[in-house]
Coordinates of C-alpha atoms in Angstrom, one line a residue:
M1348 CA -43.4 62.3 200.7
S1349 CA -40.5 64.4 201.9
L1350 CA -38.6 66.5 199.4
P1351 CA -35.0 67.7 199.7
K1352 CA -34.4 71.4 200.4
P1353 CA -34.3 73.7 197.4
L1354 CA -30.9 73.6 195.6
M1355 CA -28.4 76.3 196.4
F1356 CA -26.0 77.6 193.6
T1357 CA -22.7 79.1 194.5
I1358 CA -20.3 80.2 191.7
G1359 CA -16.9 81.8 192.6
L1360 CA -14.5 83.1 190.1
I1361 CA -11.2 83.6 192.0
D1362 CA -8.4 85.5 190.4
Q1363 CA -5.8 84.9 193.1
I1364 CA -4.3 82.0 191.2
T1365 CA -4.3 83.5 187.7
K1366 CA -2.6 86.7 188.8
P1367 CA 0.6 85.0 190.2
I1368 CA 0.7 82.7 187.2
A1369 CA 0.6 85.7 184.9
K1370 CA 3.4 87.3 186.8
I1371 CA 5.5 84.2 186.7
S1372 CA 4.9 83.9 183.0
Q1373 CA 5.9 87.5 182.5
Q1374 CA 9.0 87.0 184.5
L1375 CA 9.9 83.9 182.5
N1376 CA 9.4 85.7 179.2
G1377 CA 11.5 88.6 180.5
L1378 CA 14.2 86.1 181.6
T1379 CA 14.2 84.5 178.1
A1380 CA 14.3 87.9 176.4
N1381 CA 17.3 89.0 178.6
Y1382 CA 19.1 85.7 178.0
Q1383 CA 18.6 86.0 174.2
A1384 CA 19.7 89.6 174.2
G1385 CA 22.8 88.7 176.3
T1386 CA 23.6 85.7 174.1
M1387 CA 23.2 87.8 170.9
Q1388 CA 25.4 90.5 172.4
M1389 CA 28.1 88.1 173.4
A1390 CA 27.9 86.3 170.0
S1391 CA 28.1 89.7 168.3
G1392 CA 31.2 90.6 170.3
I1393 CA 32.8 87.3 169.6
G1394 CA 31.8 87.5 166.0
G1395 CA 33.2 91.0 165.7
I1396 CA 36.5 89.9 167.1
A1397 CA 36.6 86.8 164.9
A1398 CA 35.5 88.8 161.8
S1399 CA 38.1 91.5 162.5
G1400 CA 40.9 88.9 162.9
Y1401 CA 39.7 87.0 159.8
A1402 CA 39.6 90.2 157.8
V1403 CA 43.1 91.2 158.8
Q1404 CA 44.3 87.6 158.1
R1405 CA 42.7 87.5 154.7
A1406 CA 44.0 91.0 153.8
L1407 CA 47.6 89.9 154.7
M1408 CA 47.3 86.4 153.2
P1409 CA 49.1 87.1 149.9
A1410 CA 52.0 88.6 151.9
I1411 CA 51.9 85.7 154.4
E1412 CA 52.0 83.1 151.6
M1413 CA 54.9 85.0 149.9
D1414 CA 56.7 85.1 153.3
R1415 CA 56.2 81.3 153.7
A1416 CA 57.6 80.6 150.2
L1417 CA 60.6 82.9 150.7
G1418 CA 61.2 81.2 154.1
E1419 CA 61.5 77.9 152.3
V1420 CA 64.1 79.3 149.9
K1421 CA 65.9 81.1 152.7
S1422 CA 66.3 77.8 154.5
L1423 CA 68.8 76.7 151.8
G1424 CA 71.1 79.5 152.7
V1425 CA 70.0 82.0 150.2
R1426 CA 70.9 85.6 151.1
D1427 CA 68.3 88.3 151.8
S1428 CA 69.5 90.3 148.8
A1429 CA 68.8 87.3 146.5
L1430 CA 65.4 86.9 148.2
K1431 CA 64.6 90.6 147.5
M1432 CA 65.5 90.2 143.8
L1433 CA 63.6 86.9 143.7
T1434 CA 60.5 88.6 145.1
D1435 CA 60.7 91.4 142.5
N1436 CA 61.0 88.9 139.7
A1437 CA 58.0 86.9 141.1
Y1438 CA 55.8 90.0 141.0
T1439 CA 57.0 90.8 137.4
Y1440 CA 56.3 87.3 136.3
A1441 CA 52.8 87.2 137.8
L1442 CA 51.8 90.6 136.4
K1443 CA 53.0 89.7 132.9
Y1444 CA 51.7 86.2 132.6
G1445 CA 48.9 86.0 135.1
A1446 CA 50.5 83.2 137.0
S1447 CA 51.2 82.6 140.7
S1448 CA 54.0 84.6 142.3
T1449 CA 54.2 82.1 145.2
D1450 CA 54.7 79.2 142.8
F1451 CA 57.4 81.2 141.2
V1452 CA 59.3 81.6 144.4
R1453 CA 58.8 77.9 145.4
S1454 CA 60.2 76.8 142.0
S1455 CA 63.5 78.6 142.9
Y1456 CA 63.8 76.2 145.9
D1457 CA 64.2 73.2 143.5
I1458 CA 66.6 75.2 141.3
Q1459 CA 68.7 76.1 144.3
S1460 CA 68.7 72.5 145.5
A1461 CA 69.8 71.2 142.0
I1462 CA 72.3 74.0 141.2
A1463 CA 74.2 75.1 144.2
G1464 CA 76.3 78.3 144.3
L1465 CA 74.1 80.5 142.0
N1466 CA 74.5 84.2 142.7
D1467 CA 71.6 86.5 143.3
S1468 CA 71.1 87.4 139.7
D1469 CA 71.5 83.9 138.3
L1470 CA 69.0 82.4 140.8
S1471 CA 66.4 84.9 139.7
R1472 CA 67.3 84.4 136.0
F1473 CA 67.1 80.6 136.3
T1474 CA 63.8 80.8 138.1
M1475 CA 62.3 83.2 135.5
A1476 CA 63.6 81.1 132.6
S1477 CA 62.1 77.9 134.0
N1478 CA 58.7 79.4 134.7
V1479 CA 58.5 81.2 131.3
L1480 CA 59.4 77.9 129.6
A1481 CA 56.8 76.0 131.5
K1482 CA 54.2 78.5 130.4
A1483 CA 55.4 78.5 126.8
T1484 CA 55.5 74.7 126.5
K1485 CA 52.4 73.8 128.5
A1486 CA 54.4 72.0 131.1
D1487 CA 54.3 72.5 134.9
A1488 CA 57.0 74.4 136.7
A1489 CA 58.3 71.3 138.6
T1490 CA 58.9 69.4 135.3
V1491 CA 60.7 72.2 133.7
T1492 CA 62.7 72.9 136.8
N1493 CA 63.8 69.3 136.8
Y1494 CA 64.7 69.6 133.1
M1495 CA 66.8 72.7 133.8
G1496 CA 68.7 70.8 136.5
T1497 CA 69.3 67.9 134.2
M1498 CA 70.5 70.1 131.3
Y1499 CA 72.8 72.0 133.6
G1500 CA 74.3 68.8 134.9
I1501 CA 74.9 67.6 131.3
F1502 CA 76.2 70.9 129.9
K1503 CA 77.7 72.4 132.9
N1504 CA 81.0 73.2 131.1
D1505 CA 79.1 75.2 128.4
A1506 CA 77.2 77.0 131.1
M1507 CA 80.3 78.0 133.1
Q1508 CA 82.0 79.1 129.9
M1509 CA 79.0 81.1 128.6
G1510 CA 77.7 82.3 132.0
E1511 CA 75.0 80.5 133.9
G1512 CA 72.4 83.2 133.4
A1513 CA 73.0 83.6 129.7
W1514 CA 73.2 79.8 129.2
V1515 CA 69.9 79.1 130.8
E1516 CA 68.2 81.8 128.8
R1517 CA 69.6 80.4 125.6
L1518 CA 68.5 76.9 126.7
T1519 CA 65.0 78.3 127.3
G1520 CA 64.8 79.9 123.8
M1521 CA 66.2 76.8 122.1
T1522 CA 63.7 74.5 123.9
A1523 CA 60.8 76.7 123.0
T1524 CA 61.9 76.9 119.4
A1525 CA 62.2 73.1 119.2
V1526 CA 58.7 72.7 120.7
Q1527 CA 57.3 75.0 118.0
A1528 CA 59.3 73.5 115.1
F1529 CA 58.8 69.8 115.9
K1530 CA 55.3 69.9 117.3
T1531 CA 56.5 68.4 120.6
D1532 CA 56.1 69.8 124.2
G1533 CA 58.2 70.6 127.2
K1534 CA 57.5 67.3 129.0
K1535 CA 58.6 65.2 126.0
M1536 CA 61.8 67.2 125.7
S1537 CA 62.4 66.9 129.4
D1538 CA 61.8 63.1 129.3
A1539 CA 64.1 62.8 126.3
F1540 CA 67.1 64.6 127.9
G1541 CA 66.4 62.9 131.2
A1542 CA 66.7 59.4 129.5
L1543 CA 69.7 60.5 127.4
G1544 CA 71.7 61.4 130.5
A1545 CA 75.5 61.9 130.3
A1546 CA 75.6 60.6 126.7
A1547 CA 74.1 63.9 125.6
G1548 CA 77.5 65.5 126.2
L1549 CA 79.0 63.8 123.1
A1550 CA 77.3 66.3 120.7
P1551 CA 76.4 70.0 120.7
L1552 CA 73.1 71.0 122.4
Q1553 CA 71.5 72.3 119.2
E1554 CA 72.3 69.1 117.4
Q1555 CA 70.9 66.8 120.0
M1556 CA 67.8 68.9 120.4
A1557 CA 67.2 68.8 116.6
I1558 CA 67.7 65.0 116.4
M1559 CA 65.4 64.2 119.3
G1560 CA 62.9 66.8 118.2
T1561 CA 62.8 65.2 114.7
L1562 CA 62.4 61.7 116.2
Q1563 CA 59.6 62.9 118.6
A1564 CA 57.4 63.5 115.5
T1565 CA 56.8 59.8 115.4
M1566 CA 57.6 58.6 119.0
Q1567 CA 57.6 59.5 122.6
G1568 CA 60.4 61.5 124.2
S1569 CA 62.0 58.7 126.2
E1570 CA 61.9 56.4 123.1
S1571 CA 63.7 59.0 121.0
A1572 CA 66.4 59.2 123.7
T1573 CA 66.8 55.5 123.6
K1574 CA 67.5 55.4 119.9
Y1575 CA 69.8 58.3 120.0
R1576 CA 71.7 56.9 123.0
S1577 CA 72.2 53.6 121.1
F1578 CA 73.6 55.5 118.1
L1579 CA 76.0 57.4 120.3
A1580 CA 77.2 54.3 122.1
G1581 CA 78.0 52.4 118.8
V1582 CA 79.3 55.2 116.6
G1583 CA 83.0 54.6 117.4
K1584 CA 82.8 50.9 116.7
A1585 CA 80.6 51.4 113.6
Q1586 CA 83.2 53.5 111.8
Q1587 CA 85.7 50.7 111.9
A1588 CA 83.2 48.0 110.8
L1589 CA 81.9 50.1 108.0
N1590 CA 85.4 51.5 107.1
L1591 CA 84.1 55.1 107.4
Q1592 CA 85.3 58.1 109.4
F1593 CA 82.9 59.3 112.1
T1594 CA 85.4 61.2 114.3
D1595 CA 87.9 64.1 113.8
A1596 CA 91.6 64.2 114.4
Q1597 CA 91.0 64.8 118.1
G1598 CA 88.7 61.8 118.4
Q1599 CA 85.5 64.0 118.7
M1600 CA 82.4 62.8 116.9
L1601 CA 81.7 64.5 113.7
P1602 CA 78.4 66.4 113.2
I1603 CA 75.5 64.2 112.6
I1604 CA 75.0 65.6 109.1
D1605 CA 78.5 64.4 108.1
I1606 CA 77.9 61.0 109.5
L1607 CA 74.6 60.6 107.7
N1608 CA 76.1 61.8 104.4
Q1609 CA 78.8 59.1 104.7
I1610 CA 76.3 56.4 105.3
K1611 CA 74.2 57.7 102.5
G1612 CA 77.2 57.7 100.2
K1613 CA 77.9 54.0 101.0
Y1614 CA 74.3 52.7 100.9
G1615 CA 72.2 55.3 99.2
E1616 CA 69.1 57.0 100.6
T1617 CA 67.2 53.7 101.1
L1618 CA 68.6 50.8 103.0
T1619 CA 67.8 47.3 102.0
V1620 CA 67.3 44.5 104.5
A1621 CA 70.8 43.3 104.2
Q1622 CA 72.2 46.8 104.5
G1623 CA 70.2 47.3 107.6
D1624 CA 71.5 44.1 109.1
E1625 CA 75.0 45.2 108.3
L1626 CA 74.5 48.6 110.0
A1627 CA 72.9 46.9 113.0
K1628 CA 75.9 44.7 113.3
A1629 CA 78.2 47.7 113.0
F1630 CA 76.4 49.8 115.6
G1631 CA 75.5 46.9 117.8
S1632 CA 71.7 47.5 117.9
Q1633 CA 68.6 47.9 115.8
E1634 CA 67.7 51.0 117.7
A1635 CA 70.6 52.9 116.2
V1636 CA 69.6 51.6 112.7
S1637 CA 66.0 52.8 113.2
M1638 CA 67.3 56.4 114.0
V1639 CA 69.6 56.3 111.0
K1640 CA 66.8 55.2 108.7
L1641 CA 64.4 58.0 109.9
L1642 CA 67.1 60.8 109.6
L1643 CA 68.3 59.6 106.1
N1644 CA 64.9 60.6 104.7
D1645 CA 65.5 64.3 105.2
I1646 CA 69.1 65.2 105.9
N1647 CA 68.8 68.7 104.6
G1648 CA 65.7 69.4 106.9
L1649 CA 67.7 68.2 109.9
G1650 CA 70.6 70.4 109.0
N1651 CA 68.3 73.4 108.8
S1652 CA 66.8 72.7 112.2
I1653 CA 70.3 72.4 113.7
N1654 CA 71.3 75.8 112.3
M1655 CA 68.0 77.4 113.4
L1656 CA 68.5 76.2 117.0
G1657 CA 72.1 77.2 116.9
N1658 CA 71.2 80.8 116.1
V1659 CA 69.1 81.2 119.2
T1660 CA 70.8 83.5 121.7
G1661 CA 68.1 84.3 124.3
M1662 CA 64.6 83.4 125.6
Q1663 CA 62.7 85.7 123.2
Q1664 CA 60.8 82.9 121.5
A1665 CA 59.7 81.4 124.9
E1666 CA 58.5 84.8 126.1
K1667 CA 56.5 85.2 122.9
M1668 CA 54.9 81.8 123.2
A1669 CA 54.1 82.4 126.9
A1670 CA 52.5 85.7 126.2
A1671 CA 50.3 84.2 123.5
M1672 CA 49.0 81.7 126.1
T1673 CA 48.3 84.2 128.8
D1674 CA 44.7 84.7 130.0
Q1675 CA 44.1 88.4 130.6
S1676 CA 41.5 87.8 133.3
K1677 CA 44.1 85.8 135.1
R1678 CA 46.5 88.7 134.7
L1679 CA 43.9 90.9 136.4
A1680 CA 43.5 88.5 139.3
A1681 CA 47.2 88.1 139.6
S1682 CA 47.7 91.9 139.7
W1683 CA 45.2 92.2 142.6
Y1684 CA 47.1 89.5 144.4
V1685 CA 50.4 91.2 143.8
I1686 CA 49.1 94.5 145.1
R1687 CA 47.8 92.9 148.3
A1688 CA 51.1 91.1 148.7
A1689 CA 53.2 94.3 148.2
L1690 CA 51.0 96.3 150.6
G1691 CA 50.9 93.5 153.2
N1692 CA 54.6 93.0 153.0
A1693 CA 55.1 96.6 154.4
I1694 CA 53.1 95.8 157.6
L1695 CA 53.9 92.1 157.8
P1696 CA 56.9 92.5 160.1
S1697 CA 54.8 94.4 162.7
F1698 CA 52.0 91.8 162.3
N1699 CA 54.4 88.9 162.7
S1700 CA 55.8 90.6 165.9
F1701 CA 52.4 91.0 167.4
V1702 CA 51.3 87.4 166.5
G1703 CA 54.6 86.1 167.7
W1704 CA 54.1 87.9 171.1
I1705 CA 50.6 86.3 171.4
A1706 CA 52.1 82.9 170.6
E1707 CA 54.8 83.4 173.2
M1708 CA 52.0 84.0 175.8
G1709 CA 51.4 80.3 175.5
G1710 CA 54.8 79.7 177.2
S1711 CA 53.8 82.1 180.0
V1712 CA 50.5 80.3 180.5
I1713 CA 52.4 77.0 180.8
W1714 CA 54.7 78.7 183.3
F1715 CA 51.8 80.0 185.3
T1716 CA 50.0 76.6 185.4
S1717 CA 53.2 74.9 186.6
L1718 CA 53.9 77.4 189.3
F1719 CA 50.3 77.8 190.6
P1720 CA 48.4 74.5 190.0
N1721 CA 45.7 75.3 192.5
I1722 CA 44.8 78.6 191.1
T1723 CA 44.9 77.1 187.6
R1724 CA 42.5 74.4 188.8
W1725 CA 40.0 76.9 190.3
L1726 CA 40.2 79.1 187.2
G1727 CA 39.3 76.0 185.2
Y1728 CA 36.4 75.3 187.5
L1729 CA 35.2 78.9 187.1
F1730 CA 35.4 78.6 183.3
L1731 CA 33.5 75.3 183.4
G1732 CA 30.9 76.9 185.6
F1733 CA 30.5 79.8 183.3
A1734 CA 30.2 77.4 180.3
A1735 CA 27.7 75.3 182.2
A1736 CA 25.6 78.4 183.0
I1737 CA 25.6 79.3 179.4
A1738 CA 24.6 75.8 178.5
I1739 CA 21.7 75.8 181.0
G1740 CA 20.5 79.1 179.8
G1741 CA 20.6 77.8 176.3
L1742 CA 18.7 74.7 177.3
F1743 CA 16.0 76.9 179.0
N1744 CA 15.8 79.1 175.9
L1745 CA 15.5 75.9 173.8
M1746 CA 12.6 74.7 175.9
M1747 CA 10.8 78.0 175.7
G1748 CA 11.3 78.0 171.9
A1749 CA 10.1 74.4 171.7
G1750 CA 7.0 75.4 173.7
R1751 CA 6.2 78.2 171.3
M1752 CA 6.8 76.0 168.3
A1753 CA 4.4 73.4 169.8
M1754 CA 1.7 76.0 170.3
T1755 CA 2.3 77.2 166.8
A1756 CA 2.0 73.7 165.5
W1757 CA -1.2 73.2 167.5
G1758 CA -2.7 76.3 166.0
G1759 CA -1.7 75.1 162.5
A1760 CA -3.3 71.7 163.2
V1761 CA -6.5 73.4 164.3
I1762 CA -6.5 75.5 161.1
I1763 CA -5.9 72.3 159.1
W1764 CA -8.8 70.5 160.9
N1765 CA -11.1 73.4 160.3
T1766 CA -10.2 73.5 156.7
A1767 CA -10.8 69.7 156.5
V1768 CA -14.2 70.1 158.1
W1769 CA -15.1 73.0 155.7
L1770 CA -14.0 70.9 152.8
L1771 CA -16.1 68.0 154.1
N1772 CA -19.1 70.2 154.4
G1773 CA -18.6 71.4 150.9
G1774 CA -18.3 67.8 149.8
L1775 CA -21.5 66.9 151.5
M1776 CA -23.3 69.8 149.9
A1777 CA -22.0 68.7 146.6
L1778 CA -23.2 65.2 147.4
R1779 CA -26.7 66.4 148.3
A1780 CA -26.9 68.3 145.0
A1781 CA -25.7 65.2 143.2
L1782 CA -28.3 63.0 144.9
L1783 CA -31.0 65.6 144.0
A1784 CA -29.9 65.5 140.4
V1785 CA -30.0 61.7 140.5
N1786 CA -33.5 61.7 142.0
I1787 CA -34.7 64.1 139.3
A1788 CA -33.1 61.9 136.6
M1789 CA -34.8 58.8 138.1
Y1790 CA -38.2 60.4 138.1
A1791 CA -37.6 61.5 134.5
N1792 CA -36.8 57.9 133.7
P1793 CA -39.6 55.3 133.2
I1794 CA -37.8 53.0 135.6
G1795 CA -37.8 55.8 138.1
L1796 CA -41.6 56.2 137.7
I1797 CA -42.1 52.5 138.3
V1798 CA -40.1 52.7 141.5
A1799 CA -42.1 55.7 142.6
G1800 CA -45.3 53.8 141.9
V1801 CA -44.2 50.9 144.0
V1802 CA -43.3 53.3 146.8
A1803 CA -46.8 54.9 146.5
A1804 CA -48.5 51.6 146.6
I1805 CA -46.7 50.6 149.8
A1806 CA -47.7 53.9 151.3
A1807 CA -51.3 53.4 150.3
V1808 CA -51.4 49.9 151.9
T1809 CA -49.8 51.2 155.0
S1810 CA -52.4 54.0 155.3
L1811 CA -55.2 51.5 154.7
I1812 CA -54.0 49.2 157.5
Y1813 CA -53.6 52.2 159.9
F1814 CA -57.1 53.5 159.2
W1815 CA -58.8 50.1 158.7
D1816 CA -60.9 50.2 161.9
D1817 CA -62.6 53.5 161.1
L1818 CA -63.1 52.5 157.5
R1819 CA -64.6 49.2 158.5
N1820 CA -67.1 50.7 161.0
T1821 CA -68.2 53.2 158.3
M1822 CA -68.7 50.5 155.7
S1823 CA -70.6 48.2 158.1
E1824 CA -73.6 50.5 157.9
W1825 CA -74.1 49.5 154.3
G1826 CA -76.0 46.2 153.7
W1827 CA -74.1 45.0 150.7
V1828 CA -70.9 45.8 152.5
K1829 CA -71.9 43.5 155.4
K1830 CA -72.5 40.7 153.0
L1831 CA -69.1 41.3 151.5
L1832 CA -67.4 41.3 154.9
K1833 CA -69.1 38.1 155.9
Y1834 CA -67.8 36.5 152.7
I1835 CA -64.3 37.8 153.5
D1836 CA -64.6 36.3 157.0
W1837 CA -65.6 32.9 155.4
V1838 CA -62.5 33.1 153.3
I1839 CA -60.3 33.9 156.3
E1840 CA -61.9 31.0 158.2
K1841 CA -61.0 28.6 155.4
L1842 CA -57.5 29.9 155.2
N1843 CA -57.1 29.3 159.0
L1844 CA -58.1 25.7 158.4
I1845 CA -55.1 25.1 156.1
G1846 CA -52.6 26.6 158.3
F1847 CA -53.0 30.4 158.4
N1848 CA -53.6 32.3 161.7
I1849 CA -55.8 35.3 161.0
E1850 CA -57.7 36.6 164.0
T1851 CA -59.4 39.6 162.3
R1852 CA -63.2 39.4 161.7
F1853 CA -64.6 42.0 159.3
S1854 CA -68.3 41.1 159.7
E1855 CA -68.5 41.4 163.5
P1856 CA -68.1 45.1 164.5
E1857 CA -70.3 44.5 167.6
L1858 CA -67.3 42.8 169.2
Y1859 CA -65.8 46.2 169.7
D1860 CA -67.0 48.7 172.2
L1861 CA -67.0 52.1 170.5
S1862 CA -68.5 54.0 173.4
P1863 CA -66.9 57.4 173.8
T1864 CA -66.9 57.1 177.6
Q1865 CA -65.3 53.7 177.9
T1866 CA -61.9 52.4 177.2
N1867 CA -61.5 48.9 176.0
F1868 CA -57.9 48.4 174.9
A1869 CA -58.4 44.6 174.9
N1870 CA -60.9 44.8 172.1
G1871 CA -59.1 47.5 170.1
G1872 CA -61.4 50.4 171.2
I1873 CA -60.6 54.1 171.6
A1874 CA -59.9 55.5 175.1
S1875 CA -62.3 58.0 176.7
L1876 CA -61.4 61.6 176.1
D1877 CA -61.7 62.4 179.8
A1878 CA -59.1 59.8 180.6
I1879 CA -56.5 61.6 178.7
A1880 CA -57.5 65.2 179.7
P1881 CA -54.5 67.3 180.6
L1882 CA -53.5 67.5 184.3
K1883 CA -54.0 70.8 186.1
S1884 CA -51.3 72.3 188.1
N1885 CA -50.5 75.4 190.2
V1886 CA -47.3 76.2 188.4
P1887 CA -47.3 79.8 187.3
R1888 CA -46.9 80.9 183.7
G1889 CA -43.4 80.2 182.5
G1890 CA -42.8 77.1 184.6
I1891 CA -40.2 76.3 187.1
S1892 CA -37.3 77.6 185.0
Q1893 CA -39.0 81.0 184.7
Q1894 CA -39.3 81.1 188.5
I1895 CA -35.7 80.4 188.9
A1896 CA -34.8 83.1 186.4
N1897 CA -37.0 85.6 188.2
A1898 CA -35.6 84.9 191.6
N1899 CA -33.9 87.7 193.5
T1900 CA -30.1 87.5 193.4
S1901 CA -27.3 89.5 195.0
K1902 CA -23.7 90.0 193.8
S1903 CA -20.6 91.0 195.6
T1904 CA -17.5 92.1 193.6
S1905 CA -14.0 92.6 194.9
V1906 CA -10.6 93.2 193.1
G1907 CA -9.1 89.9 192.1
E1908 CA -12.3 87.8 192.5
I1909 CA -15.9 87.7 191.5
N1910 CA -18.5 85.9 193.8
I1911 CA -22.1 85.3 192.7
Y1912 CA -24.5 84.0 195.4
P1913 CA -28.1 83.3 194.1
Q1914 CA -30.9 83.6 196.8
K1915 CA -33.2 80.7 197.9
V1916 CA -35.5 79.8 195.0
D1917 CA -39.2 79.0 195.8
T1918 CA -40.4 76.9 192.9
N1919 CA -43.6 75.6 194.5
F1920 CA -42.2 72.3 193.3
A1921 CA -43.3 70.4 196.5
N1922 CA -46.9 71.6 196.2
Y1923 CA -47.0 70.7 192.6
V1924 CA -45.8 67.1 193.2
E1925 CA -48.2 66.5 196.2
M1926 CA -51.2 67.7 194.1
H1927 CA -50.5 65.4 191.2
A1928 CA -49.0 62.4 193.0

């Protein structure tokens, strides 16, 4: 029998691959770090420029917003001197009432549009009066500005005669007083005079305001105007039908108190249904009769209200009411806004010039692109290439970051797996302890003892079967045992006759050869001890593995690689196999 040559083991650990890979990895990490540093530096620069521009823009924003609002007013042909006065009044209003100075300026746009030809002072006084009245009567500036325009259109002659600035301040004071006296508001009063229209010119302002203020205690502003307008439209015809005098020698309508006293003298303080129908026929509408009925209830109170409104000369009451509604925290915020606007206004011209110069550069760029289209195209390519390089670098950085995240996620998964295994081991230990406790409990229980007895019986039967031959041979030496075994064989024979197949014979031990030198496996005997004696070999102590371990080896080491070359191993394996083949 030929055997292969002894095995040769050659192990080489070469570092010539790992070293370049390490250098490449180091270079990639350096490239990533440089790209990140460059990106952060570029972003920091861009962010610094943007932040600086944003900071300047935010610092100048109040001045910019004021400049925008003033530009709107200037577009209507308002002079710079009027704009300067308007700006000062806007700051004063904001500081005093905590309101918006830019809204103040924008409200003057509507006033200038509705009332043309106002001088510098009157424009500022109209604007101030409108905004103070809006604050005092809980109305918005647009509503009150429209109200001022309507009232100026109705009472223009009175305004021209009194002076527009003085008239608007008186109107503001009267309106605020009416709102306070009649529990109405600026919007209702504006709606009332807007619905009344030109008919309001038939009576003095204080009288009309007192009448509609009294009516607004029970109805809306426009409804009060409808009833009063019906009364004014039918008063001339009613005096003839009722045979009463409602006008003076010049044909002007008498004060409302005189008209109501005449009606009261004719019909009394309470009108019957027939009297009401007669008045409706005389005035031409039930709306006029409804107004007369409401005012007849308190003629003296109406007279007092008219006198109170007639005594108003300025806007003091409006200012008092507006001040009471002012939030001091809003005043503080408005003052900070005004300070920034005033400071920014000083440098805004220079800022506007600089920004305008930058904006005009757009025209120069358009001129350049039109004159040099090829250069423009290549500049565009250059810009696109630069952007593409940044994008590629960003993609590379993204991939490197994704790789690091993946490795981190893998490490986390390993930690989770180890934790799960640890928990499983802990659970198994707990389960073992629980099973031990169950076993102890079962043994302590009578049922457990019964189960243990059954298990012991099964073990005893198994042992009896396993050692039966030895036991049988021992018992065969006894006479009475032989008789018992023969009886058992007779029983087995009878059982085989009725269908069982039992080959064992207890009374015939001579059938088995129990010689210690023979082996008769067919009859169930025991093999000879010599047959199973251990084989002898020439293998030295420690066996083949020890010989391999004791073999002489040589190692050669160089920078960058490790080579291990074991010498030829003599195991005497061939001799051993030939000896015991």
